PDB file of C-alpha atoms in Angstrom:
ATOM      1  CA  MET D  22       6.144 -22.222   0.576  1.00 93.00           C
ATOM      2  CA  LYS D  23       4.529 -25.592   1.179  1.00 96.00           C
ATOM      3  CA  ILE D  24       3.350 -27.264   4.381  1.00 97.00           C
ATOM      4  CA  THR D  25       1.550 -30.483   5.306  1.00 96.00           C
ATOM      5  CA  LEU D  26      -1.546 -30.787   7.506  1.00 93.00           C
ATOM      6  CA  THR D  27       0.554 -32.700  10.028  1.00 93.00           C
ATOM      7  CA  ALA D  28       3.014 -29.806  10.323  1.00 95.00           C
ATOM      8  CA  LEU D  29       0.119 -27.350  10.714  1.00 94.00           C
ATOM      9  CA  CYS D  30      -1.107 -29.257  13.769  1.00 92.00           C
ATOM     10  CA  ASP D  31       2.055 -28.130  15.585  1.00 91.00           C
ATOM     11  CA  MET D  32       1.406 -24.466  14.681  1.00 92.00           C
ATOM     12  CA  GLN D  33      -2.134 -24.104  16.106  1.00 87.00           C
ATOM     13  CA  PRO D  34      -4.067 -21.886  16.120  1.00 90.00           C
ATOM     14  CA  ILE D  35      -3.762 -21.068  12.438  1.00 94.00           C
ATOM     15  CA  THR D  36      -4.504 -17.429  11.632  1.00 95.00           C
ATOM     16  CA  LYS D  37      -6.540 -18.205   8.527  1.00 95.00           C
ATOM     17  CA  PHE D  38      -7.306 -20.916   5.995  1.00 97.00           C
ATOM     18  CA  VAL D  39      -8.074 -19.816   2.439  1.00 97.00           C
ATOM     19  CA  ALA D  40      -9.982 -21.845  -0.135  1.00 97.00           C
ATOM     20  CA  ASN D  41      -8.241 -20.347  -3.158  1.00 96.00           C
ATOM     21  CA  SER D  42     -10.264 -20.527  -6.373  1.00 94.00           C
ATOM     22  CA  LEU D  43      -8.112 -21.832  -9.231  1.00 92.00           C
ATOM     23  CA  ASP D  44     -10.829 -22.405 -11.795  1.00 85.00           C
ATOM     24  CA  VAL D  45     -14.555 -23.015 -11.925  1.00 82.00           C
ATOM     25  CA  ALA D  46     -15.238 -25.324  -8.952  1.00 88.00           C
ATOM     26  CA  LEU D  47     -11.568 -26.104  -8.236  1.00 96.00           C
ATOM     27  CA  TYR D  48      -9.934 -24.875  -5.036  1.00 97.00           C
ATOM     28  CA  ASN D  49      -6.611 -25.364  -3.323  1.00 97.00           C
ATOM     29  CA  LEU D  50      -5.963 -24.833   0.367  1.00 98.00           C
ATOM     30  CA  ILE D  51      -3.734 -22.084   1.732  1.00 98.00           C
ATOM     31  CA  ALA D  52      -2.796 -21.711   5.404  1.00 97.00           C
ATOM     32  CA  CYS D  53      -1.855 -18.296   6.789  1.00 96.00           C
ATOM     33  CA  VAL D  54       0.300 -18.304   9.899  1.00 94.00           C
ATOM     34  CA  GLY D  55       1.096 -14.758  10.951  1.00 90.00           C
ATOM     35  CA  ASP D  56       2.166 -12.964   7.759  1.00 91.00           C
ATOM     36  CA  ALA D  57       3.312 -16.148   5.992  1.00 94.00           C
ATOM     37  CA  GLU D  58       1.158 -18.034   3.481  1.00 95.00           C
ATOM     38  CA  TYR D  59       1.674 -21.755   2.851  1.00 97.00           C
ATOM     39  CA  ILE D  60       0.185 -23.975   0.171  1.00 97.00           C
ATOM     40  CA  VAL D  61      -1.102 -27.028   2.015  1.00 98.00           C
ATOM     41  CA  VAL D  62       0.195 -30.258   0.482  1.00 97.00           C
ATOM     42  CA  ASP D  63      -0.379 -33.957   1.036  1.00 95.00           C
ATOM     43  CA  SER D  64       2.314 -36.373   2.214  1.00 92.00           C
ATOM     44  CA  GLY D  65       3.554 -36.709  -1.385  1.00 94.00           C
ATOM     45  CA  GLY D  66       4.064 -32.960  -1.759  1.00 95.00           C
ATOM     46  CA  GLU D  67       1.079 -32.390  -4.070  1.00 96.00           C
ATOM     47  CA  ALA D  68      -1.176 -29.391  -3.401  1.00 97.00           C
ATOM     48  CA  ILE D  69      -4.435 -30.365  -1.725  1.00 97.00           C
ATOM     49  CA  ARG D  70      -7.316 -29.564  -4.068  1.00 96.00           C
ATOM     50  CA  ALA D  71     -11.068 -30.024  -3.981  1.00 97.00           C
ATOM     51  CA  ARG D  72     -14.078 -29.255  -6.143  1.00 96.00           C
ATOM     52  CA  ASN D  73     -15.942 -27.823  -3.165  1.00 93.00           C
ATOM     53  CA  PRO D  74     -14.650 -25.494  -0.415  1.00 93.00           C
ATOM     54  CA  LEU D  75     -16.676 -27.486   2.132  1.00 93.00           C
ATOM     55  CA  LYS D  76     -14.416 -30.476   1.472  1.00 95.00           C
ATOM     56  CA  LEU D  77     -11.386 -28.340   2.303  1.00 95.00           C
ATOM     57  CA  GLN D  78     -13.073 -27.136   5.469  1.00 94.00           C
ATOM     58  CA  LYS D  79     -13.761 -30.734   6.455  1.00 93.00           C
ATOM     59  CA  LEU D  80     -10.065 -31.588   6.017  1.00 94.00           C
ATOM     60  CA  VAL D  81      -9.068 -28.969   8.605  1.00 94.00           C
ATOM     61  CA  GLN D  82     -11.923 -29.371  11.101  1.00 91.00           C
ATOM     62  CA  HIS D  83      -9.532 -30.991  13.607  1.00 91.00           C
ATOM     63  CA  ILE D  84      -7.172 -27.972  13.507  1.00 93.00           C
ATOM     64  CA  ASP D  85      -7.816 -24.790  15.507  1.00 92.00           C
ATOM     65  CA  TYR D  86      -8.043 -21.750  13.237  1.00 93.00           C
ATOM     66  CA  LEU D  87      -9.346 -18.229  13.612  1.00 93.00           C
ATOM     67  CA  GLN D  88     -10.917 -17.654  10.195  1.00 94.00           C
ATOM     68  CA  MET D  89     -11.621 -19.279   6.833  1.00 96.00           C
ATOM     69  CA  THR D  90     -12.150 -17.376   3.600  1.00 96.00           C
ATOM     70  CA  ILE D  91     -12.709 -17.989  -0.089  1.00 95.00           C
ATOM     71  CA  ARG D  92     -10.369 -16.088  -2.418  1.00 94.00           C
ATOM     72  CA  GLN D  93     -10.917 -15.453  -6.106  1.00 91.00           C
ATOM     73  CA  GLN D  94      -9.266 -13.325  -8.751  1.00 82.00           C
ATOM     74  CA  SER D  95     -11.903 -11.584 -10.840  1.00 71.00           C
ATOM     75  CA  ALA D  96     -11.704 -11.939 -14.620  1.00 66.00           C
ATOM     76  CA  TYR D  97     -14.309  -9.204 -15.108  1.00 65.00           C
ATOM     77  CA  ASP D  98     -11.942  -6.593 -16.587  1.00 65.00           C
ATOM     78  CA  GLU D  99     -10.521  -9.089 -19.053  1.00 66.00           C
ATOM     79  CA  MET D 100     -14.003 -10.295 -20.033  1.00 68.00           C
ATOM     80  CA  ILE D 101     -15.214  -6.828 -20.983  1.00 73.00           C
ATOM     81  CA  GLY D 102     -11.999  -5.766 -22.721  1.00 73.00           C
ATOM     82  CA  GLN D 103     -10.697  -3.379 -20.067  1.00 73.00           C
ATOM     83  CA  PRO D 104      -6.947  -2.803 -19.777  1.00 74.00           C
ATOM     84  CA  THR D 105      -5.037  -4.715 -17.124  1.00 71.00           C
ATOM     85  CA  ARG D 106      -5.204  -3.049 -13.707  1.00 69.00           C
ATOM     86  CA  GLN D 107      -2.101  -2.084 -11.824  1.00 74.00           C
ATOM     87  CA  GLY D 108      -3.744  -3.115  -8.530  1.00 71.00           C
ATOM     88  CA  SER D 109      -5.286  -6.415  -7.582  1.00 73.00           C
ATOM     89  CA  ASN D 110      -8.913  -7.246  -8.296  1.00 73.00           C
ATOM     90  CA  GLN D 111      -8.834 -10.090  -5.792  1.00 80.00           C
ATOM     91  CA  LEU D 112     -11.999 -10.835  -3.852  1.00 85.00           C
ATOM     92  CA  GLU D 113     -11.769 -12.530  -0.449  1.00 90.00           C
ATOM     93  CA  VAL D 114     -14.886 -13.248   1.575  1.00 93.00           C
ATOM     94  CA  PRO D 115     -15.395 -14.968   4.947  1.00 94.00           C
ATOM     95  CA  PHE D 116     -16.490 -18.591   4.836  1.00 90.00           C
ATOM     96  CA  GLY D 117     -18.367 -19.459   8.000  1.00 83.00           C
ATOM     97  CA  ASN D 118     -17.780 -22.498  10.161  1.00 76.00           C
ATOM     98  CA  ASN D 119     -20.091 -25.108   8.697  1.00 72.00           C
ATOM     99  CA  LYS D 120     -20.433 -27.947  11.181  1.00 62.00           C
ATOM    100  CA  LEU D 121     -19.352 -31.021   9.274  1.00 56.00           C
ATOM    101  CA  TYR D 122     -20.073 -34.161  11.214  1.00 49.00           C
TER     102      TYR D 122
END
C-alpha cells in the first residue's frame, strides 16, 4: 500500500518509520501504522528514495513517530554459496533521533 506524507500527518503518531535498504546507499521510506506498512510516496505517486537515511529522517521530522529503524536483507548466504533459507535473514536496527536543524 502507498501513502503520502500529507496523509501521514493525519495519522500521528506513526508507530515506526523504516529506512528500507534497496541497494548500496539507496533507501526508500516505509511508514508503519499499527500492523500496516505503507510505502511513502510523493505527490506524483513515486516512492520517496534517498541515498542517505538521514535525508529520510529529515523529511519526517515534522511528524510525530515512536521509532525509526533501518532495514536490510542480508545477501551473506548467497555470497558464500549457501542454500536459500526458508526464514528471513532480514536485519532491522534502531536509528536514533538525529536532531536535524
